[in-house]
PDB file of C-alpha atoms in Angstrom:
ATOM      1  CA  MET A   1    -205.551 -88.179  14.584  1.00  0.00           C
ATOM      2  CA  ALA A   2    -202.181 -86.732  14.958  1.00  0.00           C
ATOM      3  CA  ALA A   3    -200.510 -89.558  13.404  1.00  0.00           C
ATOM      4  CA  SER A   4    -203.435 -89.960  10.414  1.00  0.00           C
ATOM      5  CA  ALA A   5    -202.840 -86.173   9.722  1.00  0.00           C
ATOM      6  CA  ILE A   6    -198.797 -86.757   9.417  1.00  0.00           C
ATOM      7  CA  SER A   7    -199.438 -90.054   7.053  1.00  0.00           C
ATOM      8  CA  LYS A   8    -202.024 -88.139   4.950  1.00  0.00           C
ATOM      9  CA  SER A   9    -199.660 -84.895   4.360  1.00  0.00           C
ATOM     10  CA  LEU A  10    -196.886 -87.623   3.533  1.00  0.00           C
ATOM     11  CA  LYS A  11    -198.717 -89.539   1.137  1.00  0.00           C
ATOM     12  CA  SER A  12    -199.961 -86.342  -0.587  1.00  0.00           C
ATOM     13  CA  SER A  13    -196.522 -84.801  -0.856  1.00  0.00           C
ATOM     14  CA  ARG A  14    -194.136 -87.642  -1.409  1.00  0.00           C
ATOM     15  CA  GLY A  15    -195.870 -91.038  -1.785  1.00  0.00           C
ATOM     16  CA  ASN A  16    -192.583 -92.306   0.128  1.00  0.00           C
ATOM     17  CA  THR A  17    -193.791 -95.356   1.765  1.00  0.00           C
ATOM     18  CA  SER A  18    -190.643 -96.164   3.455  1.00  0.00           C
ATOM     19  CA  LEU A  19    -190.617 -92.673   5.134  1.00  0.00           C
ATOM     20  CA  LEU A  20    -194.243 -92.992   6.263  1.00  0.00           C
ATOM     21  CA  GLY A  21    -193.494 -96.257   7.685  1.00  0.00           C
ATOM     22  CA  LEU A  22    -190.548 -94.503   9.672  1.00  0.00           C
ATOM     23  CA  VAL A  23    -192.879 -91.653  10.952  1.00  0.00           C
ATOM     24  CA  CYS A  24    -195.803 -94.001  11.715  1.00  0.00           C
ATOM     25  CA  SER A  25    -193.385 -96.182  13.633  1.00  0.00           C
ATOM     26  CA  SER A  26    -192.222 -93.223  15.651  1.00  0.00           C
ATOM     27  CA  SER A  27    -195.614 -92.058  16.276  1.00  0.00           C
ATOM     28  CA  SER A  28    -197.081 -95.292  17.499  1.00  0.00           C
ATOM     29  CA  SER A  29    -194.459 -95.222  20.559  1.00  0.00           C
ATOM     30  CA  GLN A  30    -195.528 -91.712  21.590  1.00  0.00           C
ATOM     31  CA  GLN A  31    -197.562 -93.217  24.755  1.00  0.00           C
ATOM     32  CA  ASN A  32    -194.302 -94.468  26.043  1.00  0.00           C
ATOM     33  CA  ASN A  33    -192.191 -91.278  26.001  1.00  0.00           C
ATOM     34  CA  ASN A  34    -193.384 -88.067  24.798  1.00  0.00           C
ATOM     35  CA  ASN A  35    -190.308 -86.289  25.128  1.00  0.00           C
ATOM     36  CA  SER A  36    -188.349 -89.013  23.062  1.00  0.00           C
ATOM     37  CA  ILE A  37    -191.135 -88.588  20.141  1.00  0.00           C
ATOM     38  CA  GLY A  38    -191.028 -84.743  19.971  1.00  0.00           C
ATOM     39  CA  PHE A  39    -187.286 -85.149  19.692  1.00  0.00           C
ATOM     40  CA  LYS A  40    -187.039 -87.950  16.909  1.00  0.00           C
ATOM     41  CA  LEU A  41    -189.808 -86.112  14.742  1.00  0.00           C
ATOM     42  CA  ALA A  42    -187.898 -82.862  14.862  1.00  0.00           C
ATOM     43  CA  ASN A  43    -184.906 -84.712  13.406  1.00  0.00           C
ATOM     44  CA  CYS A  44    -186.145 -87.316  11.228  1.00  0.00           C
ATOM     45  CA  LEU A  45    -188.423 -84.828   9.461  1.00  0.00           C
ATOM     46  CA  LYS A  46    -186.001 -82.088   9.425  1.00  0.00           C
ATOM     47  CA  PRO A  47    -185.151 -82.399   5.658  1.00  0.00           C
ATOM     48  CA  PHE A  48    -188.778 -82.377   4.480  1.00  0.00           C
ATOM     49  CA  LYS A  49    -190.118 -79.607   6.844  1.00  0.00           C
ATOM     50  CA  ALA A  50    -190.046 -76.940   4.106  1.00  0.00           C
ATOM     51  CA  GLU A  51    -192.221 -78.957   1.789  1.00  0.00           C
ATOM     52  CA  ILE A  52    -194.445 -80.862   4.047  1.00  0.00           C
ATOM     53  CA  PHE A  53    -195.118 -78.952   7.176  1.00  0.00           C
ATOM     54  CA  GLY A  54    -193.829 -75.591   6.669  1.00  0.00           C
ATOM     55  CA  GLY A  55    -193.704 -73.657  10.139  1.00  0.00           C
ATOM     56  CA  ARG A  56    -195.472 -76.211  12.053  1.00  0.00           C
ATOM     57  CA  LEU A  57    -192.279 -78.632  12.077  1.00  0.00           C
ATOM     58  CA  THR A  58    -190.392 -75.819  13.193  1.00  0.00           C
ATOM     59  CA  SER A  59    -192.662 -75.023  16.159  1.00  0.00           C
ATOM     60  CA  VAL A  60    -192.274 -78.915  17.025  1.00  0.00           C
ATOM     61  CA  ALA A  61    -188.604 -78.839  17.020  1.00  0.00           C
ATOM     62  CA  ALA A  62    -188.746 -75.571  18.943  1.00  0.00           C
ATOM     63  CA  SER A  63    -190.968 -76.989  21.608  1.00  0.00           C
ATOM     64  CA  ALA A  64    -189.114 -80.186  21.919  1.00  0.00           C
ATOM     65  CA  GLN A  65    -185.794 -78.229  22.618  1.00  0.00           C
ATOM     66  CA  SER A  66    -187.430 -76.018  25.214  1.00  0.00           C
ATOM     67  CA  ARG A  67    -188.658 -79.140  26.749  1.00  0.00           C
ATOM     68  CA  ILE A  68    -184.973 -80.555  26.777  1.00  0.00           C
ATOM     69  CA  GLN A  69    -183.529 -77.429  28.215  1.00  0.00           C
ATOM     70  CA  PHE A  70    -186.040 -77.232  30.756  1.00  0.00           C
ATOM     71  CA  HIS A  71    -185.371 -80.771  32.139  1.00  0.00           C
ATOM     72  CA  SER A  72    -181.665 -80.552  31.856  1.00  0.00           C
ATOM     73  CA  SER A  73    -181.403 -77.036  33.764  1.00  0.00           C
ATOM     74  CA  SER A  74    -183.672 -78.658  36.677  1.00  0.00           C
ATOM     75  CA  LEU A  75    -181.139 -81.265  36.893  1.00  0.00           C
ATOM     76  CA  LEU A  76    -178.572 -78.685  38.510  1.00  0.00           C
ATOM     77  CA  LYS A  77    -177.399 -79.540  41.980  1.00  0.00           C
ATOM     78  CA  PRO A  78    -178.312 -77.045  44.949  1.00  0.00           C
ATOM     79  CA  GLU A  79    -174.776 -76.631  45.739  1.00  0.00           C
ATOM     80  CA  ALA A  80    -173.801 -75.714  42.144  1.00  0.00           C
ATOM     81  CA  SER A  81    -176.568 -73.127  41.847  1.00  0.00           C
ATOM     82  CA  ILE A  82    -175.427 -71.720  45.255  1.00  0.00           C
ATOM     83  CA  ARG A  83    -171.867 -71.339  43.937  1.00  0.00           C
ATOM     84  CA  HIS A  84    -173.286 -69.710  40.804  1.00  0.00           C
ATOM     85  CA  ARG A  85    -175.174 -67.133  42.830  1.00  0.00           C
ATOM     86  CA  ALA A  86    -172.117 -66.425  44.847  1.00  0.00           C
ATOM     87  CA  LYS A  87    -169.794 -65.793  41.612  1.00  0.00           C
ATOM     88  CA  ALA A  88    -172.322 -63.388  40.229  1.00  0.00           C
ATOM     89  CA  ILE A  89    -172.688 -61.358  43.651  1.00  0.00           C
ATOM     90  CA  SER A  90    -168.766 -61.285  43.756  1.00  0.00           C
ATOM     91  CA  SER A  91    -168.742 -60.022  39.853  1.00  0.00           C
ATOM     92  CA  SER A  92    -171.171 -57.147  40.877  1.00  0.00           C
ATOM     93  CA  SER A  93    -169.233 -56.118  44.085  1.00  0.00           C
ATOM     94  CA  SER A  94    -166.265 -55.868  41.977  1.00  0.00           C
ATOM     95  CA  ALA A  95    -167.882 -53.816  39.419  1.00  0.00           C
ATOM     96  CA  GLN A  96    -168.265 -50.953  42.148  1.00  0.00           C
ATOM     97  CA  GLY A  97    -164.552 -50.768  42.790  1.00  0.00           C
ATOM     98  CA  PRO A  98    -162.359 -47.579  42.129  1.00  0.00           C
ATOM     99  CA  PRO A  99    -161.963 -46.431  38.389  1.00  0.00           C
ATOM    100  CA  SER A 100    -159.828 -48.064  36.335  1.00  0.00           C
ATOM    101  CA  GLY A 101    -156.155 -47.320  36.532  1.00  0.00           C
ATOM    102  CA  SER A 102    -156.572 -45.649  39.968  1.00  0.00           C
ATOM    103  CA  VAL A 103    -153.896 -46.684  42.922  1.00  0.00           C
ATOM    104  CA  GLN A 104    -155.061 -47.569  46.433  1.00  0.00           C
ATOM    105  CA  GLU A 105    -152.480 -47.144  49.232  1.00  0.00           C
ATOM    106  CA  LEU A 106    -152.523 -49.962  52.233  1.00  0.00           C
ATOM    107  CA  HIS A 107    -150.181 -49.264  55.058  1.00  0.00           C
ATOM    108  CA  VAL A 108    -149.025 -52.076  57.230  1.00  0.00           C
ATOM    109  CA  TYR A 109    -146.566 -52.894  59.962  1.00  0.00           C
ATOM    110  CA  GLU A 110    -144.781 -56.092  60.383  1.00  0.00           C
ATOM    111  CA  ILE A 111    -143.481 -56.825  64.002  1.00  0.00           C
ATOM    112  CA  ASN A 112    -141.454 -59.411  65.331  1.00  0.00           C
ATOM    113  CA  GLU A 113    -142.381 -60.023  68.805  1.00  0.00           C
ATOM    114  CA  LEU A 114    -140.245 -62.931  69.425  1.00  0.00           C
ATOM    115  CA  ASP A 115    -142.905 -65.543  69.929  1.00  0.00           C
ATOM    116  CA  ARG A 116    -143.058 -67.428  66.904  1.00  0.00           C
ATOM    117  CA  GLY A 117    -139.385 -68.814  66.652  1.00  0.00           C
ATOM    118  CA  SER A 118    -138.752 -66.349  63.844  1.00  0.00           C
ATOM    119  CA  PRO A 119    -136.443 -65.793  61.909  1.00  0.00           C
ATOM    120  CA  ALA A 120    -134.679 -69.118  61.649  1.00  0.00           C
ATOM    121  CA  TYR A 121    -131.240 -68.844  59.793  1.00  0.00           C
ATOM    122  CA  LEU A 122    -129.980 -71.770  57.907  1.00  0.00           C
ATOM    123  CA  ARG A 123    -126.351 -71.750  56.866  1.00  0.00           C
ATOM    124  CA  LEU A 124    -126.529 -73.530  53.676  1.00  0.00           C
ATOM    125  CA  SER A 125    -123.355 -71.874  52.493  1.00  0.00           C
ATOM    126  CA  GLN A 126    -121.258 -73.420  55.611  1.00  0.00           C
ATOM    127  CA  LYS A 127    -119.509 -70.114  56.006  1.00  0.00           C
ATOM    128  CA  PRO A 128    -118.895 -68.578  59.338  1.00  0.00           C
ATOM    129  CA  VAL A 129    -120.249 -65.452  58.003  1.00  0.00           C
ATOM    130  CA  ASN A 130    -123.566 -64.443  56.170  1.00  0.00           C
ATOM    131  CA  HIS A 131    -122.910 -65.642  52.716  1.00  0.00           C
ATOM    132  CA  LEU A 132    -124.631 -66.345  49.315  1.00  0.00           C
ATOM    133  CA  GLY A 133    -126.951 -69.121  49.586  1.00  0.00           C
ATOM    134  CA  ASP A 134    -127.961 -68.715  53.267  1.00  0.00           C
ATOM    135  CA  LEU A 135    -131.492 -69.187  53.647  1.00  0.00           C
ATOM    136  CA  VAL A 136    -133.898 -67.342  56.406  1.00  0.00           C
ATOM    137  CA  PRO A 137    -137.425 -68.585  56.791  1.00  0.00           C
ATOM    138  CA  PHE A 138    -139.467 -66.127  58.639  1.00  0.00           C
ATOM    139  CA  SER A 139    -143.241 -65.365  59.851  1.00  0.00           C
ATOM    140  CA  ASN A 140    -144.192 -62.159  61.819  1.00  0.00           C
ATOM    141  CA  LYS A 141    -147.328 -60.382  62.933  1.00  0.00           C
ATOM    142  CA  LEU A 142    -149.277 -57.615  60.880  1.00  0.00           C
ATOM    143  CA  TYR A 143    -150.925 -54.680  62.081  1.00  0.00           C
ATOM    144  CA  THR A 144    -152.539 -52.090  60.332  1.00  0.00           C
ATOM    145  CA  GLY A 145    -150.740 -48.634  59.600  1.00  0.00           C
ATOM    146  CA  ASN A 146    -152.641 -46.988  62.445  1.00  0.00           C
ATOM    147  CA  LEU A 147    -151.620 -49.704  64.659  1.00  0.00           C
ATOM    148  CA  GLN A 148    -154.856 -50.236  65.976  1.00  0.00           C
ATOM    149  CA  LYS A 149    -155.815 -53.629  64.445  1.00  0.00           C
ATOM    150  CA  ARG A 150    -154.116 -57.031  64.384  1.00  0.00           C
ATOM    151  CA  ILE A 151    -154.816 -58.120  60.665  1.00  0.00           C
ATOM    152  CA  GLY A 152    -152.593 -61.237  60.226  1.00  0.00           C
ATOM    153  CA  ILE A 153    -149.078 -62.523  59.380  1.00  0.00           C
ATOM    154  CA  THR A 154    -146.266 -62.746  56.980  1.00  0.00           C
ATOM    155  CA  ALA A 155    -144.794 -66.000  55.819  1.00  0.00           C
ATOM    156  CA  GLY A 156    -142.194 -66.657  53.433  1.00  0.00           C
ATOM    157  CA  ILE A 157    -138.145 -67.090  52.855  1.00  0.00           C
ATOM    158  CA  CYS A 158    -135.273 -64.757  52.220  1.00  0.00           C
ATOM    159  CA  ILE A 159    -132.372 -66.128  50.186  1.00  0.00           C
ATOM    160  CA  LEU A 160    -128.948 -64.082  50.794  1.00  0.00           C
ATOM    161  CA  ILE A 161    -127.551 -62.569  47.741  1.00  0.00           C
ATOM    162  CA  GLN A 162    -124.654 -60.233  49.057  1.00  0.00           C
ATOM    163  CA  GLN A 163    -123.207 -59.190  52.307  1.00  0.00           C
ATOM    164  CA  PHE A 164    -122.111 -55.569  52.772  1.00  0.00           C
ATOM    165  CA  PRO A 165    -119.655 -55.380  55.925  1.00  0.00           C
ATOM    166  CA  GLU A 166    -119.292 -51.825  55.306  1.00  0.00           C
ATOM    167  CA  LYS A 167    -123.110 -51.010  55.774  1.00  0.00           C
ATOM    168  CA  LYS A 168    -123.172 -53.677  58.439  1.00  0.00           C
ATOM    169  CA  GLY A 169    -126.236 -55.281  56.216  1.00  0.00           C
ATOM    170  CA  ASP A 170    -127.232 -57.679  53.560  1.00  0.00           C
ATOM    171  CA  ARG A 171    -129.267 -58.063  50.501  1.00  0.00           C
ATOM    172  CA  TYR A 172    -131.768 -60.709  50.264  1.00  0.00           C
ATOM    173  CA  GLU A 173    -134.411 -61.842  47.750  1.00  0.00           C
ATOM    174  CA  ALA A 174    -137.226 -62.222  49.610  1.00  0.00           C
ATOM    175  CA  ILE A 175    -140.496 -64.266  48.373  1.00  0.00           C
ATOM    176  CA  TYR A 176    -143.598 -64.197  50.951  1.00  0.00           C
ATOM    177  CA  SER A 177    -147.153 -63.435  51.389  1.00  0.00           C
ATOM    178  CA  PHE A 178    -149.173 -61.084  53.679  1.00  0.00           C
ATOM    179  CA  TYR A 179    -152.067 -62.836  55.244  1.00  0.00           C
ATOM    180  CA  PHE A 180    -155.223 -60.702  56.064  1.00  0.00           C
ATOM    181  CA  GLY A 181    -157.660 -63.297  57.399  1.00  0.00           C
ATOM    182  CA  ASP A 182    -161.100 -63.562  55.641  1.00  0.00           C
ATOM    183  CA  TYR A 183    -159.786 -60.950  53.333  1.00  0.00           C
ATOM    184  CA  GLY A 184    -157.470 -63.165  51.658  1.00  0.00           C
ATOM    185  CA  HIS A 185    -153.707 -62.421  51.065  1.00  0.00           C
ATOM    186  CA  ILE A 186    -150.995 -60.633  48.786  1.00  0.00           C
ATOM    187  CA  ALA A 187    -147.887 -62.493  47.447  1.00  0.00           C
ATOM    188  CA  VAL A 188    -144.536 -60.340  46.758  1.00  0.00           C
ATOM    189  CA  GLN A 189    -141.110 -60.668  45.615  1.00  0.00           C
ATOM    190  CA  GLY A 190    -138.138 -58.525  45.581  1.00  0.00           C
ATOM    191  CA  PRO A 191    -135.107 -57.147  47.385  1.00  0.00           C
ATOM    192  CA  TYR A 192    -134.949 -56.970  51.205  1.00  0.00           C
ATOM    193  CA  LEU A 193    -131.988 -54.735  52.475  1.00  0.00           C
ATOM    194  CA  THR A 194    -131.075 -54.921  56.145  1.00  0.00           C
ATOM    195  CA  PHE A 195    -129.326 -51.655  56.426  1.00  0.00           C
ATOM    196  CA  GLU A 196    -131.008 -49.118  58.791  1.00  0.00           C
ATOM    197  CA  ASP A 197    -133.657 -46.925  57.458  1.00  0.00           C
ATOM    198  CA  GLU A 198    -133.370 -48.411  53.980  1.00  0.00           C
ATOM    199  CA  GLU A 199    -136.037 -48.682  51.489  1.00  0.00           C
ATOM    200  CA  SER A 200    -136.600 -50.993  48.568  1.00  0.00           C
ATOM    201  CA  TYR A 201    -139.623 -51.937  46.388  1.00  0.00           C
ATOM    202  CA  LEU A 202    -140.972 -55.434  45.922  1.00  0.00           C
ATOM    203  CA  ALA A 203    -143.402 -56.460  43.114  1.00  0.00           C
ATOM    204  CA  ILE A 204    -146.899 -57.716  44.013  1.00  0.00           C
ATOM    205  CA  THR A 205    -147.018 -61.124  42.024  1.00  0.00           C
ATOM    206  CA  GLY A 206    -150.456 -61.975  42.907  1.00  0.00           C
ATOM    207  CA  GLY A 207    -153.343 -62.294  45.373  1.00  0.00           C
ATOM    208  CA  SER A 208    -156.447 -64.027  46.787  1.00  0.00           C
ATOM    209  CA  GLY A 209    -160.073 -63.048  48.181  1.00  0.00           C
ATOM    210  CA  ILE A 210    -160.409 -59.242  47.809  1.00  0.00           C
ATOM    211  CA  PHE A 211    -156.764 -59.097  46.551  1.00  0.00           C
ATOM    212  CA  ASN A 212    -157.365 -61.410  43.618  1.00  0.00           C
ATOM    213  CA  GLY A 213    -155.995 -60.010  40.357  1.00  0.00           C
ATOM    214  CA  VAL A 214    -153.945 -57.213  42.185  1.00  0.00           C
ATOM    215  CA  ARG A 215    -151.070 -55.766  40.600  1.00  0.00           C
ATOM    216  CA  GLY A 216    -148.624 -53.142  41.770  1.00  0.00           C
ATOM    217  CA  GLN A 217    -145.627 -52.757  44.104  1.00  0.00           C
ATOM    218  CA  VAL A 218    -145.187 -52.383  47.988  1.00  0.00           C
ATOM    219  CA  MET A 219    -142.349 -50.131  49.513  1.00  0.00           C
ATOM    220  CA  LEU A 220    -140.617 -51.923  52.259  1.00  0.00           C
ATOM    221  CA  LYS A 221    -139.082 -49.513  54.970  1.00  0.00           C
ATOM    222  CA  GLN A 222    -136.685 -51.026  57.418  1.00  0.00           C
ATOM    223  CA  LEU A 223    -136.995 -49.556  60.943  1.00  0.00           C
ATOM    224  CA  VAL A 224    -135.387 -52.079  63.396  1.00  0.00           C
ATOM    225  CA  PHE A 225    -133.805 -55.306  62.004  1.00  0.00           C
ATOM    226  CA  PRO A 226    -135.282 -57.970  62.287  1.00  0.00           C
ATOM    227  CA  PHE A 227    -137.904 -56.670  64.568  1.00  0.00           C
ATOM    228  CA  LYS A 228    -139.852 -53.843  62.712  1.00  0.00           C
ATOM    229  CA  ILE A 229    -140.755 -52.913  59.184  1.00  0.00           C
ATOM    230  CA  PHE A 230    -143.110 -50.593  57.609  1.00  0.00           C
ATOM    231  CA  TYR A 231    -144.822 -51.314  54.278  1.00  0.00           C
ATOM    232  CA  THR A 232    -146.984 -49.052  51.956  1.00  0.00           C
ATOM    233  CA  PHE A 233    -148.466 -51.234  49.283  1.00  0.00           C
ATOM    234  CA  TYR A 234    -149.586 -49.392  45.841  1.00  0.00           C
ATOM    235  CA  LEU A 235    -152.478 -51.308  44.752  1.00  0.00           C
ATOM    236  CA  GLU A 236    -154.019 -51.555  41.286  1.00  0.00           C
ATOM    237  CA  GLY A 237    -156.999 -53.626  39.624  1.00  0.00           C
ATOM    238  CA  ILE A 238    -158.901 -54.772  42.644  1.00  0.00           C
ATOM    239  CA  PRO A 239    -162.279 -53.274  44.446  1.00  0.00           C
ATOM    240  CA  SER A 240    -162.069 -50.389  47.301  1.00  0.00           C
ATOM    241  CA  LEU A 241    -160.401 -51.570  50.276  1.00  0.00           C
ATOM    242  CA  PRO A 242    -162.353 -52.384  53.372  1.00  0.00           C
ATOM    243  CA  GLU A 243    -162.352 -49.990  56.321  1.00  0.00           C
ATOM    244  CA  ASP A 244    -160.931 -52.738  58.504  1.00  0.00           C
ATOM    245  CA  LEU A 245    -157.519 -52.266  56.965  1.00  0.00           C
ATOM    246  CA  LEU A 246    -157.463 -48.422  56.516  1.00  0.00           C
ATOM    247  CA  GLY A 247    -156.785 -45.798  58.853  1.00  0.00           C
ATOM    248  CA  GLU A 248    -154.296 -42.687  59.041  1.00  0.00           C
ATOM    249  CA  PRO A 249    -150.805 -44.311  59.583  1.00  0.00           C
ATOM    250  CA  VAL A 250    -148.617 -43.887  62.294  1.00  0.00           C
ATOM    251  CA  ALA A 251    -145.300 -42.294  61.372  1.00  0.00           C
ATOM    252  CA  PRO A 252    -142.816 -44.978  61.011  1.00  0.00           C
ATOM    253  CA  THR A 253    -140.198 -44.771  63.654  1.00  0.00           C
ATOM    254  CA  PRO A 254    -137.969 -47.409  65.511  1.00  0.00           C
ATOM    255  CA  ASP A 255    -140.254 -46.780  68.620  1.00  0.00           C
ATOM    256  CA  VAL A 256    -143.911 -47.437  67.255  1.00  0.00           C
ATOM    257  CA  GLU A 257    -145.699 -50.026  69.266  1.00  0.00           C
ATOM    258  CA  PRO A 258    -149.279 -51.457  68.556  1.00  0.00           C
ATOM    259  CA  SER A 259    -152.165 -50.563  70.524  1.00  0.00           C
ATOM    260  CA  PRO A 260    -152.432 -52.673  73.716  1.00  0.00           C
ATOM    261  CA  ALA A 261    -155.976 -53.991  72.482  1.00  0.00           C
ATOM    262  CA  ALA A 262    -154.603 -55.150  69.101  1.00  0.00           C
ATOM    263  CA  LYS A 263    -151.591 -56.690  70.973  1.00  0.00           C
ATOM    264  CA  ASN A 264    -153.930 -58.614  73.315  1.00  0.00           C
ATOM    265  CA  LYS A 265    -156.271 -59.824  70.145  1.00  0.00           C
ATOM    266  CA  GLU A 266    -159.441 -58.167  71.655  1.00  0.00           C
ATOM    267  CA  PRO A 267    -162.457 -58.836  69.216  1.00  0.00           C
ATOM    268  CA  HIS A 268    -162.930 -55.328  68.412  1.00  0.00           C
ATOM    269  CA  ALA A 269    -158.935 -54.919  67.477  1.00  0.00           C
ATOM    270  CA  CYS A 270    -158.809 -57.860  64.997  1.00  0.00           C
ATOM    271  CA  VAL A 271    -159.999 -58.446  61.458  1.00  0.00           C
ATOM    272  CA  PRO A 272    -162.561 -61.372  60.978  1.00  0.00           C
ATOM    273  CA  ASN A 273    -160.621 -64.548  61.425  1.00  0.00           C
ATOM    274  CA  TYR A 274    -157.110 -62.855  61.324  1.00  0.00           C
ATOM    275  CA  THR A 275    -154.514 -65.094  60.263  1.00  0.00           C
ATOM    276  CA  GLN A 276    -152.545 -66.533  63.250  1.00  0.00           C
TER     277      GLN A 276
END
């Protein structure tokens, strides 16, 4: 009946037998593929919808489009849907961060406990003393500023830029990362001065995990070379830091030591899956 009604409308409006044949041909295959016919009618008759069908053809096209969208969305794989939800949750939690432009401080101790073969001094300059071009790969343990938790490691390299015999120290260009287990990592670059009690500032170049999108700088305070360094991070552009990484920092002195529980890696004294 639908095909007959369409045919009559076409004859009375246009008298175009070739167009009528096209429509009837499309309608006759309706039993084979309803979705396909709905789509073809909407597209083939679109130029004539104002004169022949008015609003009815628009409704047919909208209905066909709705069916197509429904079927395509139902083809999404489960894992893709899960990733989409996880991304939405992450975006929602990020929106609950500190006000724009605020700076969060993070205090961290880096301690070389001489159990990682670090540092390794590579004299590429082939000079008997420290010289431009020498490389120093390193990796040391990280503890929270209050020294109560093991949080991960540092990993990177220092390039010797200049030696200062009168100060008994060197200037390095340092490129390295701070790894905080499941929380992610922070990458930094800048000057590292080995003079006793010397401070320097390095740029934060990026991060991952909760530190994704981080910007700012970190102050490096040398305590005992090459065994103890105290860091104060000034972080911007990220959500509020977890309590695991916070706490009142212990005043930086050469005598500081991590708590026995943190040193022994007891579960309550480590962050989740801390980097080893």
